[in-house]
Structures are given as C-alpha cells and as structure tokens.
C-alpha cells in the first residue's frame, strides 16, 4: 500500500511543481511584477491559514490556532526548533524566488538539479540513512542528466547563482529534517509540521518584504488590481499544494526521492515545451536529448531500488503492528 501511496503523491507533487515552476518563472523573470519577497511572505501566510482550514474542515479534535507546546509532538515542542524550521523554509523559498530576478528558469534548474546529492549528504550526516556507492552514483547521474538537458540555454548571473545555491542548500536541509521529524518515533503529522514552519517563515520574511519590495507590490496592485490579485491567489494556492504534497511525499517515500522526482520534473517541463510549442524543438541539440534519456533511465533505476527497499521493509513493519491496531491506515499516509 505504501508503494502506491508514495507513487501517487510523488506524481501529484511533480504535476503541481511543474505548474508552479512555470508560473513563478514567468512572473519573476518576464512580467513587471517583481516582488518575490512579498509574494513568498503571502504564500507562507496562506499556507499557515490553509493548514488550519484543512484541520478544521477535517474535524480534527482539539483544533486550535496556536496549540500549547505540550500539545505538540515532541519534535516540535521547542520554540527554537519551530523557528529553525521556519527560517529554513523562508530561506529556501525566498532565496529561490529572488534568484529568478537575475537568472532564467534554465539556470535555476541547473543549480537545483543537485538536490538529490545534497539531501543524501544531509541524511548521511544525520545518521538516518547510509547509501551505497551505486545509489550515490545514480544520484550524481540523474543530476548530470538534468544539466545536459538544459545546459545550452542558461543565463548566468553571479548573484542569481549564489542565491539559488543557498536556496538549494536550505531546501535540502529542510526536507532532510522533515523526513527525520515525520518518520521518527515521535513523528509530527504533515499539517502540524507545515503550519508551524509556515508561520515562522512568514515572521522572518515579513520585515524583509516590507523593506524591499512591498511598495512595488502596492503600486502594481493599484495599477493592475485584477491581475495582481489573480496572480497572488493562483500562486498561493499552487505553493500551498506544492508544499503539502512535498512533505506528504517525504513522509510516504524518502527525502532524497523527492529530490529525484524534482529532477524528473525539470526534464518533463522541457518535453512539454516541445509538445506545446513544436517550433522550439529545433533549439534542442543531441546532447540535450541524451540528457533526457539519462535522467529517465536514472529515475527508473532509483525508483526500482526504492521499490525493492519497501518490499524488504514491509514484513518487518507489518510484524511491528499490534493485532489490535492493524488496518487502521495510519502508515498509509
């Protein structure tokens, strides 16, 4: 069951991430609405409210806007841990959106293709997982496949690349911590994890947004109120779904596998562009097609190894469930 749940969640995450990536790239790089910090802050606030609405609508008992520390999972009971997770989230999304002011999506994705390697390094440093040489090589190969797919069309800008590298590092650390907290003995549920990271991320980002680009947001809202409102709501919904599906995928599969899915997403975007705008196909060189083949081959290899790992873990997990609680569905999400 876990295999199917993980597969559906990973596919859903990739689909939403593709839409969000295309929309954000257009907004920050090609449109006049250049206010990444303000928009990211709004996304975090929307995520905080959205988590609470989902908990309220699901009828979760004991729902509160701000639960007391003793009512939280042990992994989130410390204010410093919640603030640290929020800071990672703020840096991950904020720096990534800021990088799109200076580099195009291709350059951004080249840097972000290193995510699986960084996540594997963090998970090894945490002592959560130890990867074989074959898996390390497969993570490097799928990252190389993405680079070969899109390397011919990057727009290099020193500051933009630095911002993107910093964002990738924070994002890799964030999903590594998310796996540790949502899959451990005192695991936090995804909505509780998200609402506290979103709240603290908004707190960290709000002063920077007000000082940097909030006046631009107000000006654009006055000039193009319908367009700004539509873009804000649409991107906020996509960002919320993207983050929700990301952490659900992390809990159902593994942090490093979400990075692998992210790399597959990049190549899928390139293929979709060729199908939607066939004239652009002539811009691709043989080495780009080779990169696509490498990426897909590496993805299927890693997925197969992940499937074998689940099959090996399933008997021990089933044996660890008491008879009175079997079939309650808790591990299916």
Coordinates of N, CA and C in Angstrom, one line a residue, residues 312-328 330-331:
X312 N 11.4 -5.0 1.1 CA 12.2 -5.6 2.2 C 11.7 -5.1 3.6
X313 N 11.2 -3.8 3.7 CA 10.8 -3.3 4.9 C 9.4 -3.7 5.3
X314 N 8.5 -4.1 4.3 CA 7.1 -4.3 4.6 C 6.9 -5.4 5.6
X315 N 7.6 -6.6 5.5 CA 7.3 -7.7 6.5 C 7.6 -7.2 7.9
X316 N 8.8 -6.5 8.1 CA 9.1 -6.1 9.5 C 8.2 -5.0 10.0
X317 N 7.7 -4.1 9.1 CA 6.7 -3.1 9.6 C 5.4 -3.8 10.0
X318 N 5.0 -4.8 9.2 CA 3.7 -5.4 9.4 C 3.8 -6.2 10.8
X319 N 4.9 -6.8 11.0 CA 5.1 -7.6 12.2 C 5.2 -6.7 13.5
X320 N 5.6 -5.4 13.2 CA 5.7 -4.5 14.4 C 4.3 -3.9 14.8
X321 N 3.3 -4.1 13.9 CA 2.0 -3.5 14.2 C 1.2 -4.5 15.1
X322 N 0.7 -4.0 16.3 CA -0.1 -4.9 17.1 C -1.3 -5.3 16.4
X323 N -1.8 -6.5 16.8 CA -3.0 -7.1 16.1 C -4.2 -6.1 16.3
X324 N -4.3 -5.4 17.4 CA -5.5 -4.6 17.7 C -5.5 -3.3 16.9
X325 N -4.3 -3.0 16.3 CA -4.3 -1.7 15.5 C -4.1 -2.0 14.1
X326 N -4.0 -3.2 13.6 CA -3.8 -3.5 12.2 C -5.0 -3.0 11.4
X327 N -4.7 -2.4 10.3 CA -5.7 -1.9 9.4 C -6.3 -0.6 9.7
X328 N -5.6 0.2 10.7 CA -6.1 1.5 11.0 C -5.7 2.5 10.0
X330 N -2.9 4.2 9.5 CA -2.0 5.3 9.9 C -0.8 5.3 9.1
X331 N -0.2 4.2 8.7 CA 1.0 4.2 7.9 C 0.8 4.4 6.5

